[in-house]
Short mmCIF file of C-alpha atoms and ligand atoms in Angstrom, two decimals:
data_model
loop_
_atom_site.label_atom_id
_atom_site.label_comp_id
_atom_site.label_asym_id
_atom_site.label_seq_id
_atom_site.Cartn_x
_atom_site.Cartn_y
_atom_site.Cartn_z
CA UNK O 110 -25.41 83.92 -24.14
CA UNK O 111 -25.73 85.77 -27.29
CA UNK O 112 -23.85 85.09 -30.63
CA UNK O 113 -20.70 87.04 -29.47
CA UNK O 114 -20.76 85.08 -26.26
CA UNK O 115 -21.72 88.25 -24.48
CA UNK O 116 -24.25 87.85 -22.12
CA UNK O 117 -27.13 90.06 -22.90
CA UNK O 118 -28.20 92.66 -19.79
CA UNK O 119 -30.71 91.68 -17.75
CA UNK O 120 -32.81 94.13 -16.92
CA UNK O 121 -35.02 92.34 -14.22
CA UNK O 122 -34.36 89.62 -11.99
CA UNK O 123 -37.47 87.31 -10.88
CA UNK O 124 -36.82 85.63 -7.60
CA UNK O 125 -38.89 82.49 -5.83
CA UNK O 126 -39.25 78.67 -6.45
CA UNK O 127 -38.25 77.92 -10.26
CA UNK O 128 -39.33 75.12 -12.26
CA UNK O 129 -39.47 74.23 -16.05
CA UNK O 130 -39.29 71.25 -18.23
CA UNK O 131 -36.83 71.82 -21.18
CA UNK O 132 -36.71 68.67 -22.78
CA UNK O 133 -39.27 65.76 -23.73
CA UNK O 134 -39.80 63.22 -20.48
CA UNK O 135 -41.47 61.35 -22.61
CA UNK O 136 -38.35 60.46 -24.25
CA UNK O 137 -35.75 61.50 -21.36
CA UNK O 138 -37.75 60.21 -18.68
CA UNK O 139 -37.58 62.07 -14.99
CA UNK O 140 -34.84 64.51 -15.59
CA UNK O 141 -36.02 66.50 -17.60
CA UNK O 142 -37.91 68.58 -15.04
CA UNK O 143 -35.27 71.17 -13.87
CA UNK O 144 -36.01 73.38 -10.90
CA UNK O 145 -33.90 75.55 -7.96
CA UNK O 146 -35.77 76.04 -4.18
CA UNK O 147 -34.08 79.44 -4.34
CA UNK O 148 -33.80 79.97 -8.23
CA UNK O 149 -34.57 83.13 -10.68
CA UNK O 150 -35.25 83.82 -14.17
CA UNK O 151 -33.46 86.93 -15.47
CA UNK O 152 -34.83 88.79 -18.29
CA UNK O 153 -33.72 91.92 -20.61
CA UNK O 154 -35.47 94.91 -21.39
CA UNK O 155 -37.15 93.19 -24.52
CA UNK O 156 -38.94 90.79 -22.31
CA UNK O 157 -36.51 87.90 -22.93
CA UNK O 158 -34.77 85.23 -21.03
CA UNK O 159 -30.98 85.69 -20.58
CA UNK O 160 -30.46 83.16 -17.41
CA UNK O 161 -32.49 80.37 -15.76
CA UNK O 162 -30.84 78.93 -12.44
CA UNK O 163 -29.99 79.56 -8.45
CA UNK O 164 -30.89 83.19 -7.39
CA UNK O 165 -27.23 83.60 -5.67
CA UNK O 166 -25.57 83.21 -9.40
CA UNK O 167 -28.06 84.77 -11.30
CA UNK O 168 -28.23 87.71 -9.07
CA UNK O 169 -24.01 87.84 -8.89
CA UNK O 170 -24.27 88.35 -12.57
CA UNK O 171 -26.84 90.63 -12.52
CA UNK O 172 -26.09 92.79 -9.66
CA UNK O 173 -28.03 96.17 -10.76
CA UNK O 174 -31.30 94.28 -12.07
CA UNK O 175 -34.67 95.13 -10.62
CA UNK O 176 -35.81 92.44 -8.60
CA UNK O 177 -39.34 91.03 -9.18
CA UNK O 178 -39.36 89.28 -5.59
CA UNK O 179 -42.05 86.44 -5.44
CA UNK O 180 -40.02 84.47 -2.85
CA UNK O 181 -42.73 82.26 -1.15
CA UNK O 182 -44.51 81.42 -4.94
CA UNK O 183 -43.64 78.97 -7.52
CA UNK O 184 -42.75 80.32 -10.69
CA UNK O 185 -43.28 78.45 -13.75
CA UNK O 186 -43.70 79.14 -17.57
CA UNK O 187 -46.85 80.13 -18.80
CA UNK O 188 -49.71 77.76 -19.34
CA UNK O 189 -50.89 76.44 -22.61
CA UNK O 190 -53.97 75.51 -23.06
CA UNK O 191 -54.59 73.72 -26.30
CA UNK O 192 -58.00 73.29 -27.26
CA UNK O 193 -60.95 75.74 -25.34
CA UNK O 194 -64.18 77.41 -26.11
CA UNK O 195 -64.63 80.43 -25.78
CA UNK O 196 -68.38 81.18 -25.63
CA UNK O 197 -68.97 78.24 -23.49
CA UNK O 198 -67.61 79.63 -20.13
CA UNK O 199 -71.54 80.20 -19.80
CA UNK O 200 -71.99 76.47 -19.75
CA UNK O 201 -69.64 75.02 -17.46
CA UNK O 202 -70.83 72.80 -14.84
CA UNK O 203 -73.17 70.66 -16.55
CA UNK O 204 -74.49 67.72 -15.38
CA UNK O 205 -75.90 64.44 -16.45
CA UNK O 206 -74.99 64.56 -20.68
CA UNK O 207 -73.21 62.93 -23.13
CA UNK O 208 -71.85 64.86 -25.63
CA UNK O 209 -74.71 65.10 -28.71
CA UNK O 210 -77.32 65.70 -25.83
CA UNK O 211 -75.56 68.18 -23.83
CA UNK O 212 -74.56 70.56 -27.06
CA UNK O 213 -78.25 70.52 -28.22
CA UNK O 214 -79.62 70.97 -25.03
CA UNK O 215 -77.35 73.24 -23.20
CA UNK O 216 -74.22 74.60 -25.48
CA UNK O 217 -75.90 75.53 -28.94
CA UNK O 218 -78.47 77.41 -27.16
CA UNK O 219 -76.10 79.56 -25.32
CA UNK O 220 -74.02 79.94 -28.18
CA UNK O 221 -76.28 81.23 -29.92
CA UNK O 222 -76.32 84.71 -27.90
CA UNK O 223 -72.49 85.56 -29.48
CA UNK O 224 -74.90 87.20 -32.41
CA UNK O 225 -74.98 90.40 -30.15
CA UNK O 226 -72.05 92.24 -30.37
CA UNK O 227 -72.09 94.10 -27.24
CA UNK O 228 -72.57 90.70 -25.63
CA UNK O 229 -69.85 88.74 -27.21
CA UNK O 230 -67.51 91.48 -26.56
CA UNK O 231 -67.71 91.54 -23.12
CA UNK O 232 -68.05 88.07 -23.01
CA UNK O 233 -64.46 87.93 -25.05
CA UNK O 234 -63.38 90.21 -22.84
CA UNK O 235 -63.75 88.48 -19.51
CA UNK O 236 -62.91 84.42 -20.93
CA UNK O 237 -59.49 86.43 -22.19
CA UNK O 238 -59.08 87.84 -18.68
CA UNK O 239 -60.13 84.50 -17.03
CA UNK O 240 -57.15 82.63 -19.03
CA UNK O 241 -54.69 85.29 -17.65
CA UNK O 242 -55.97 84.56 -14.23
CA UNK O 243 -56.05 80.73 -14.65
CA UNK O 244 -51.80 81.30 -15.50
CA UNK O 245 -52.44 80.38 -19.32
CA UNK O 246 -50.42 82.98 -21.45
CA UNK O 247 -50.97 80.99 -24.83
CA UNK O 248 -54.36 79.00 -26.26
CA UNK O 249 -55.86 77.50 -29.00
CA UNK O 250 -58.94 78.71 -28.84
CA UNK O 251 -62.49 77.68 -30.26
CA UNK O 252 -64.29 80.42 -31.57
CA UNK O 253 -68.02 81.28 -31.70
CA UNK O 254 -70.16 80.82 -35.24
CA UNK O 255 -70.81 84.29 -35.25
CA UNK O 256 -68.24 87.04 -37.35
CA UNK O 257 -68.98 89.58 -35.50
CA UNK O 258 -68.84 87.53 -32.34
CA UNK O 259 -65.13 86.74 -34.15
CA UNK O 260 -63.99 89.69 -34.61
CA UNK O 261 -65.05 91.37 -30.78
CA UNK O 262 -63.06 88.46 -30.11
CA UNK O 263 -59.92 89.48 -31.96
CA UNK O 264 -59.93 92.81 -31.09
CA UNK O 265 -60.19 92.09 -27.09
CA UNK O 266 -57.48 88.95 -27.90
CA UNK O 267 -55.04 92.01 -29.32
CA UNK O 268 -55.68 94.32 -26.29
CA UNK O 269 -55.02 91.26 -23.85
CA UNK O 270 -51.33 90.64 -24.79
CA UNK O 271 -52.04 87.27 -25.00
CA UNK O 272 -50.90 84.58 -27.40
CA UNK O 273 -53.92 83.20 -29.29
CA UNK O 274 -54.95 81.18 -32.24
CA UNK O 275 -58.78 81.37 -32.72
CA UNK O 276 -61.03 81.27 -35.93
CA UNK O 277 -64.52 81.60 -36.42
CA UNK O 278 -66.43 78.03 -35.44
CA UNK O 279 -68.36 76.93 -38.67
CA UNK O 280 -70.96 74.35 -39.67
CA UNK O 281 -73.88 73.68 -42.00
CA UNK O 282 -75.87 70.65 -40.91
CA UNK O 283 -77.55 69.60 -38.27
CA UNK O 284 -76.99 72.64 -35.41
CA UNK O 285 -79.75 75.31 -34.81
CA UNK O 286 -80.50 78.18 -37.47
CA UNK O 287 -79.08 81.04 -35.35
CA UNK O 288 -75.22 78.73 -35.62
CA UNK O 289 -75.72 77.45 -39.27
CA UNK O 290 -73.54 79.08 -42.13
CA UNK O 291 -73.29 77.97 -45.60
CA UNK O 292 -70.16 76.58 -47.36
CA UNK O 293 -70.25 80.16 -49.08
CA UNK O 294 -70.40 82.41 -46.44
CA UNK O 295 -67.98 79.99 -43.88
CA UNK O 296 -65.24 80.64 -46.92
CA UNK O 297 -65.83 83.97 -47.07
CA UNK O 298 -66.17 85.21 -43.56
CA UNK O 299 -63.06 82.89 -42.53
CA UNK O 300 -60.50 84.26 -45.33
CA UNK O 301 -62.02 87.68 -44.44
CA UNK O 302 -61.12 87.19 -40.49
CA UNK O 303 -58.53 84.97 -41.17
CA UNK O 304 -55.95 87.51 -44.04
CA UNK O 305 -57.22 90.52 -41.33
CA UNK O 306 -56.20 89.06 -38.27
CA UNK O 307 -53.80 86.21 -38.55
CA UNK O 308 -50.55 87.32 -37.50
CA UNK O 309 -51.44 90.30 -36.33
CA UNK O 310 -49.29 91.11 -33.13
CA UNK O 311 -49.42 87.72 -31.10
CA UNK O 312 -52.88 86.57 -33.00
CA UNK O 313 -52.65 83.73 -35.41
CA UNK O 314 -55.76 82.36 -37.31
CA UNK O 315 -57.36 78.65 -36.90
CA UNK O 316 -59.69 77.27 -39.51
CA UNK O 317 -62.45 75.99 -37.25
CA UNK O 318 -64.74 73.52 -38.51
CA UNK O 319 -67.16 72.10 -35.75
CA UNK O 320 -66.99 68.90 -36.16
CA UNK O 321 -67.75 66.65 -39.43
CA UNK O 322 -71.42 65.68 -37.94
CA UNK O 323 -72.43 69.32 -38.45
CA UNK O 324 -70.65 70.07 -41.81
CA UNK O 325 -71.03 68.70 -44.85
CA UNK O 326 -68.35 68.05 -47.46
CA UNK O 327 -68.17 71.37 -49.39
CA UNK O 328 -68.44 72.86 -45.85
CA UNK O 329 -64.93 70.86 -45.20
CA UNK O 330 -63.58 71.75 -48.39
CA UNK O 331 -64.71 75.24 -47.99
CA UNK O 332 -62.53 74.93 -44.76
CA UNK O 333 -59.42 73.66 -46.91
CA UNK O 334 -59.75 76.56 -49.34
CA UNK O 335 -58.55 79.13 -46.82
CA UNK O 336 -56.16 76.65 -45.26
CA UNK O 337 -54.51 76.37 -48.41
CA UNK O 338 -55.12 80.13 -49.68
CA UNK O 339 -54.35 81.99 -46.37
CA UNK O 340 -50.20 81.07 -45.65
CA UNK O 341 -49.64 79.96 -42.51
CA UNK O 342 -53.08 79.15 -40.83
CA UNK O 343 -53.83 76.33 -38.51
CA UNK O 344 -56.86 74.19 -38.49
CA UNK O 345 -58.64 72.83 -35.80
CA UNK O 346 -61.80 70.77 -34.86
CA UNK O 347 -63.07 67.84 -32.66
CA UNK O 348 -62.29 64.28 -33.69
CA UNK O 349 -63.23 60.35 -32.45
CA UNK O 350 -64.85 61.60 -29.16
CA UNK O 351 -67.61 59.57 -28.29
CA UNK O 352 -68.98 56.43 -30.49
CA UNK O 353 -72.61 58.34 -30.96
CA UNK O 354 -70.95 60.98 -32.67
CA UNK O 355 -68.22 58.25 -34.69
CA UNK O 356 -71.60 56.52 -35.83
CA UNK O 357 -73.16 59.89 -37.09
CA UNK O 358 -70.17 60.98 -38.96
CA UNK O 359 -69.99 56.90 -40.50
CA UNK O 360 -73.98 57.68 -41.59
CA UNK O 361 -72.87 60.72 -42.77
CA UNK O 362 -70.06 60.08 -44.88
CA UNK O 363 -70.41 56.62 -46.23
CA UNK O 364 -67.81 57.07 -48.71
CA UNK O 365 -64.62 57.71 -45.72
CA UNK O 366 -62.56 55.12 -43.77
CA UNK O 367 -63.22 56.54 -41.05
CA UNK O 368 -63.37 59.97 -39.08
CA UNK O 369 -60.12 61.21 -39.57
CA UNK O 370 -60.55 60.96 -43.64
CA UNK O 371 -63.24 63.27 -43.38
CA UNK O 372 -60.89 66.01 -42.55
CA UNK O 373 -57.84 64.36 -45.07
CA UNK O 374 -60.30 64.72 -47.74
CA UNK O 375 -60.78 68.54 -47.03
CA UNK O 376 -57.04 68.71 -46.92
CA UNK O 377 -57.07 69.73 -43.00
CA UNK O 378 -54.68 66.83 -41.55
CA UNK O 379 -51.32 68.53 -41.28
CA UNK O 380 -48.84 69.94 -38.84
CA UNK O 381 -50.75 72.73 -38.12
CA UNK O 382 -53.48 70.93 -36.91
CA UNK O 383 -55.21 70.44 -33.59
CA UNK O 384 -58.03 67.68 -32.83
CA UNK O 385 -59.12 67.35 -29.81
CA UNK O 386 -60.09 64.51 -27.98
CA UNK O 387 -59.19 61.47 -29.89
CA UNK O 388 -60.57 58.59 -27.08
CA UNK O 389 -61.69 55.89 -29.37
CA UNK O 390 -59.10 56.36 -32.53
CA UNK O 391 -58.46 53.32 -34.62
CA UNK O 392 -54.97 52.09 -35.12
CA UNK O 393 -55.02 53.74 -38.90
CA UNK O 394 -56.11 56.84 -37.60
CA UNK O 395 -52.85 57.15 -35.20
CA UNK O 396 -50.42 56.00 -37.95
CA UNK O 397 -51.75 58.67 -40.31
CA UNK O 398 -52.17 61.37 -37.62
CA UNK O 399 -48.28 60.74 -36.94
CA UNK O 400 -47.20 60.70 -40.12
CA UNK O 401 -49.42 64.49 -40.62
CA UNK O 402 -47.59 65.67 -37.41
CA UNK O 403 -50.72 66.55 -36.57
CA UNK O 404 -51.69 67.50 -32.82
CA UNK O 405 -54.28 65.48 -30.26
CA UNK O 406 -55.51 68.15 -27.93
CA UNK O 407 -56.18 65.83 -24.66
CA UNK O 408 -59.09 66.95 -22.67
CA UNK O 409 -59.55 64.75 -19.97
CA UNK O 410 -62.04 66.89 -17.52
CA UNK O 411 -64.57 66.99 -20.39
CA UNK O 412 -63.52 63.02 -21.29
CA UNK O 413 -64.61 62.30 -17.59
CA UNK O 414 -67.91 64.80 -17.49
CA UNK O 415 -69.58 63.80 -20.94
CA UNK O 416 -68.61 60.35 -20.30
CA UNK O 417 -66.52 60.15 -23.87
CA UNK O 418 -64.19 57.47 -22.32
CA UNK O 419 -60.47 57.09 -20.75
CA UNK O 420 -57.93 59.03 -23.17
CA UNK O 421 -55.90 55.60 -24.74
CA UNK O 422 -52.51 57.89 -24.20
CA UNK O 423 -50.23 54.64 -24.62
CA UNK O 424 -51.22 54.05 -28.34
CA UNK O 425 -51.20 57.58 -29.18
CA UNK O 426 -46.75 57.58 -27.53
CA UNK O 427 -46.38 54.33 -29.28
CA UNK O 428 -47.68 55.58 -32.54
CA UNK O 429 -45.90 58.40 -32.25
CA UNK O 430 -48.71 61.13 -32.08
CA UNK O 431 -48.01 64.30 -31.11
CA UNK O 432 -50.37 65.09 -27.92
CA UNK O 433 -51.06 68.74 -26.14
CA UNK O 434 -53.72 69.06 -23.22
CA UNK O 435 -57.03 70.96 -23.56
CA UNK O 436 -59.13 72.38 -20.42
CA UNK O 437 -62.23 72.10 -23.21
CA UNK O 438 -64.23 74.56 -21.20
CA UNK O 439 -67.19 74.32 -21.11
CA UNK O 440 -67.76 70.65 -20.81
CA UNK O 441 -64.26 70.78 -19.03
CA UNK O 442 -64.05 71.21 -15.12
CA UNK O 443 -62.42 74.68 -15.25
CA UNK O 444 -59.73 76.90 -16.90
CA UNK O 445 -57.12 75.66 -15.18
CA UNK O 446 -54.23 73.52 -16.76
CA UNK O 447 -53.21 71.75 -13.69
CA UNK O 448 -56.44 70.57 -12.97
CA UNK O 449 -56.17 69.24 -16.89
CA UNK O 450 -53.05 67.54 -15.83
CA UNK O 451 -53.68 66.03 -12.77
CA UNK O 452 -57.12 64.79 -14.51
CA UNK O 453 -54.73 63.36 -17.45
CA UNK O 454 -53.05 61.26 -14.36
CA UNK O 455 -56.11 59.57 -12.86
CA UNK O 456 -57.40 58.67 -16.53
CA UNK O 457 -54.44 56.83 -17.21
CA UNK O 458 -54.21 55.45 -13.52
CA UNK O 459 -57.39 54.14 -13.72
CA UNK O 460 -56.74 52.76 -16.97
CA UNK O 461 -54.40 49.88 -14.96
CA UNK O 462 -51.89 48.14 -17.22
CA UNK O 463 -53.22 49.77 -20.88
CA UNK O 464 -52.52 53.66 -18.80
CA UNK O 465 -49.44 55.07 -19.61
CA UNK O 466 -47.15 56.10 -16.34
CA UNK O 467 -47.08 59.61 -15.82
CA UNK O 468 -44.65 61.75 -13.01
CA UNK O 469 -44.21 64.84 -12.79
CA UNK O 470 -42.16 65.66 -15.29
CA UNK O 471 -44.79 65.11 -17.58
CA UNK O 472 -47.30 66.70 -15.87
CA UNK O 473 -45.48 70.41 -15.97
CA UNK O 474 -44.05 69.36 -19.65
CA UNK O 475 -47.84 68.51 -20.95
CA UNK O 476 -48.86 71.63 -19.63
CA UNK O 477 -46.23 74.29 -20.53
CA UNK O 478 -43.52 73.03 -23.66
CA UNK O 479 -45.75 70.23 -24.86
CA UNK O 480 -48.73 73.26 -25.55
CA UNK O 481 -45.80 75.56 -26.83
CA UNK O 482 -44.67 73.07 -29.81
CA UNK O 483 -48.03 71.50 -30.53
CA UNK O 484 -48.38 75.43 -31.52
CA UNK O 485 -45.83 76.03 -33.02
CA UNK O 486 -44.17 78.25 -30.71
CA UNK O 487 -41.17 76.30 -29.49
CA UNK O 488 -38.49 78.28 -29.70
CA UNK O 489 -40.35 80.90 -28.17
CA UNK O 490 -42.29 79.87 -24.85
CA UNK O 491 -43.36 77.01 -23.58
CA UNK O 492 -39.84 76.69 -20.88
CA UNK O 493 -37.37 79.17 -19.40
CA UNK O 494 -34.51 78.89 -20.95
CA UNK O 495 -32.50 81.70 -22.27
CA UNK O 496 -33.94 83.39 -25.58
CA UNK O 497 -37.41 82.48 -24.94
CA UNK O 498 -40.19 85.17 -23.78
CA UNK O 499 -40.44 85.44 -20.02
CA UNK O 500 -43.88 83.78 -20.24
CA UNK O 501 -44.44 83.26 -16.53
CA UNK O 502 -46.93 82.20 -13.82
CA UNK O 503 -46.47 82.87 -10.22
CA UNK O 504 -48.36 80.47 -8.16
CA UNK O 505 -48.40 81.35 -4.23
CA UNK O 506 -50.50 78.95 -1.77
CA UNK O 507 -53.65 81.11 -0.33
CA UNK O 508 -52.69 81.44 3.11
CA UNK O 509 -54.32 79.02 5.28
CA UNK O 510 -55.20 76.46 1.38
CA UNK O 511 -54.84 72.58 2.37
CA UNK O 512 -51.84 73.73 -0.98
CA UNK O 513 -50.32 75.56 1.88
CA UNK O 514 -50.72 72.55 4.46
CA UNK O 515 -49.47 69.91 2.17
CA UNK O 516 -46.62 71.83 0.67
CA UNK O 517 -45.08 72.39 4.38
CA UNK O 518 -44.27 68.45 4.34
CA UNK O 519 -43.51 68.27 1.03
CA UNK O 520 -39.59 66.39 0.58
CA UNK O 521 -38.12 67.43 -2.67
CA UNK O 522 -38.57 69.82 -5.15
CA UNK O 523 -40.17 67.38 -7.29
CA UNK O 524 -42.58 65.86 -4.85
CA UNK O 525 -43.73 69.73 -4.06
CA UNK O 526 -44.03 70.59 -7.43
CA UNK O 527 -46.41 67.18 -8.13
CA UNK O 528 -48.19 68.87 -4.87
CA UNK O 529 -48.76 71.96 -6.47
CA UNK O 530 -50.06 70.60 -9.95
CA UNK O 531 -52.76 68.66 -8.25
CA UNK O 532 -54.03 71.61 -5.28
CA UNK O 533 -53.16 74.85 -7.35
CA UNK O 534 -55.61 75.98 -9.15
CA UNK O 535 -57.26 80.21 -9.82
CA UNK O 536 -56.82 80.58 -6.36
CA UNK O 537 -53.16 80.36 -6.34
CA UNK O 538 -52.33 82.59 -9.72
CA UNK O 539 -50.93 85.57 -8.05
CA UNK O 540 -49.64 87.01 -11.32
CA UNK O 541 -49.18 86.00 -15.19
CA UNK O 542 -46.96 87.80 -17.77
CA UNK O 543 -46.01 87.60 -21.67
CA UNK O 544 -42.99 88.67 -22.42
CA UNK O 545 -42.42 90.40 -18.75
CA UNK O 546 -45.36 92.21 -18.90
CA UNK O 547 -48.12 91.51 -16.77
CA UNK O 548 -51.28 90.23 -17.84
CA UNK O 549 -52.96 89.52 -14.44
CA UNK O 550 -52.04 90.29 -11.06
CA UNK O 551 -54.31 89.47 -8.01
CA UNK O 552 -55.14 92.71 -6.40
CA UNK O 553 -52.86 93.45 -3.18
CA UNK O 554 -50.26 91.08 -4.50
CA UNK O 555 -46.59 91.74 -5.10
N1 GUN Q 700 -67.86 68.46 -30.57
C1 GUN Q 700 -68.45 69.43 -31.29
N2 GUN Q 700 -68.62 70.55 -30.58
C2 GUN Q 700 -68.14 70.29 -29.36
C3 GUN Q 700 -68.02 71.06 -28.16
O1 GUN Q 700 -68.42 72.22 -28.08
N3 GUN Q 700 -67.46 70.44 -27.08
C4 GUN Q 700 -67.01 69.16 -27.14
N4 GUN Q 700 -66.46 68.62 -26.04
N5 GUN Q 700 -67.09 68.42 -28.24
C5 GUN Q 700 -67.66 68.98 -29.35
ZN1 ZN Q 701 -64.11 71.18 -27.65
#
């Protein structure tokens, strides 16, 4: 309803399974999924929800709306994937490393190529397109070391219509000479990209330090500088993933507590910031992480692959972290955000009585709302009801998919919808849209 009580005109009328998760299970527990077998999302001319609910009262108060019929498909808000690289789509699949060995031998080579712009354009151009087709509408995304790599990026980020936060990955130590920068030329090439680009359209700007084993301090504090002289920005970077890489950055910087200090020092440990991973934190790390309102990007697929370690999700709730999910492509398994979830469940299922329970409710919240506030952008995606963007996914089982099989038994809403997170993954995005405009639609579909 708007301000005047008036209900706003809906222009459209989406029909087919709904489902959305409004408020924090995590807090409410299992009711705060909301979904309608029959339901629709209507949505004004300006690409905004005016009514969530069952199709038959939607569509009696919206009579003369189009009707985007997707009976048949799920339709959900639009993914968020918090933490992703990328010019690592080139690298997925790896087998057989732990983190330090698997960037030197396989990553930082490949990376390395983003110095040709043709190349890193149409690389930019086809990870942007393979987010839309995975169903993620907003990301936090990694960049490349390279400016000009950066700002291809931007440019095919704009012309997507996607939502993304990206910055130019830095670092000074330790990495290959074609990916080192100097504290100098990291400041000035990030407040370049960073006052060009950062809120340009649906483009925001991340401060993106590596990690602290490849920077040194005036490389951090070099990162701080445009945090602090840029309004607005968000920093991100990699933090506690593996105990190689906590003993490096202890060598490194004898003089810090501990990992997360590194970044405190540099004045990046805030609300708008994003660490992924997180798997072997210490107990002061999570208290001052909380009290930042700073974000844990949970990557589980890349957790599992480079053999980091189970995600300790119960002592990151308990101290009141604030925790997104991450596909972390390329050492993650793919691009899609279910597949992030339903990895998030086994870790903690396999972590016995120190896992926390998850249900589905979680699931769908970690990877749509949770995403939305960790970025800031609650308010304005991340569920379906009215006054956000119509963000959407449609997700329709291939005909003939074991999704399509297991569905058919499936006996509540809920129950399908936990079917769906763990089968559904590229093959099932049918069609994505920000704001009610589509950003992928699989050829020969609606
Ligand atoms: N730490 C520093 N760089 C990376 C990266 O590219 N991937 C992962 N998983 N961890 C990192
Ligand atoms: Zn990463």
């Amino acid at each position: 309803m708007s301000s005047a009580g008036v209900r706003a005109v809906a222009g459209r009328v989406w029909r087919g399974t709904v489902a959305h998760v409004p408020r924090d299970p995590f807090r409410v527990g299992p009711e705060a999924l909301e979904g309608w077998a029959d339901g629709a999302i209507a949505v004004d001319a300006g690409g905004r929800i005016v009514e969530v609910g069952a199709w038959r009262e939607v569509r009696a108060r919206h009579p003369s709306a189009t009707v985007e019929d997707r009976r048949g498909a799920w339709l959900l808000p639009g993914f968020v994937d918090a933490h992703v690289h990328y010019p690592q789509v080139g690298v997925l699949g790896g087998l057989g490393l732990r983190l330090l060995e698997w960037l030197e031998a396989r990553t930082w080579p490949h990376e390395a190529r983003f110095a040709d712009a043709g190349f890193a354009r149409a690389e930019a151009r086809r990870f942007l397109g393979l987010l839309a087709r995975n169903g993620t509408t907003t990301a936090l995304v990694f960049g490349a070391h390279q400016a000009v790599a950066m700002e291809a990026f931007f440019h095919e980020a704009a012309a997507s219509g996607l939502r993304i936060t990206a910055g130019l990955t830095v670092g000074d130590v330790g990495l290959p000479d074609a990916l080192r920068t100097t504290p100098e030329l990291a400041y000035a090439e990030a407040a370049f990209l960073a006052r060009r680009w950062h809120g340009r359209g649906r483009l925001r700007y991340a401060v993106t330090p590596r990690f602290s084993v490849s920077s040194s301090e005036a490389l951090l504090a070099a990162c701080g500088a445009v945090v602090r002289e840029v309004p607005g920005v968000w920093a991100t970077s990699h933090l506690n993933e593996t105990p190689e890489e906590i003993a490096v950055v202890r060598s490194r910087f004898p003089g810090a507590a501990d990992y997360l200090a590194t970044y405190e020092a540099a004045g990046l440990v805030g609300p708008r910031s994003v660490f992924a991973h997180d798997v072997h934190p210490t107990d002061a790390e999570l208290a001052r992480l909380a009290a930042a309102g700073a974000v844990v990007a949970h990557c589980p697929t890349s957790n599992h692959a480079l053999g980091s370690g189970l995600f300790p999700l119960a002592r990151h709730l308990s101290a009141g972290v604030r925790v997104a999910l991450g596909t972390d492509v390329g050492a993650g398994a793919s691009l899609s955000v279910c597949g992030e979830a339903t990895a998030a469940y086994a870790g903690q299922m396999l972590l016995g009585t120190e896992g926390a329970p998850l249900g589905v409710a979680h699931l769908l919240w970690w990877a749509t709302a949770a995403g939305a506030r960790a970025l800031g952008l609650d308010g304005r995606v991340g569920d379906l009801r009215p006054g956000r963007d119509a963000d959407l996914v449609a997700l329709r089982p291939p005909p003939g998919s074991t999704l399509e099989a297991a569905l058919a038994h499936a006996a509540d809403l809920p129950s399908a919808l936990a079917t769906l997170i763990a089968l559904a993954r590229e093959e099932a995005v049918e069609a994505t849209w920000v704001a009610g405009a589509p950003v992928w639609e699989r050829p020969g579909a609606a």
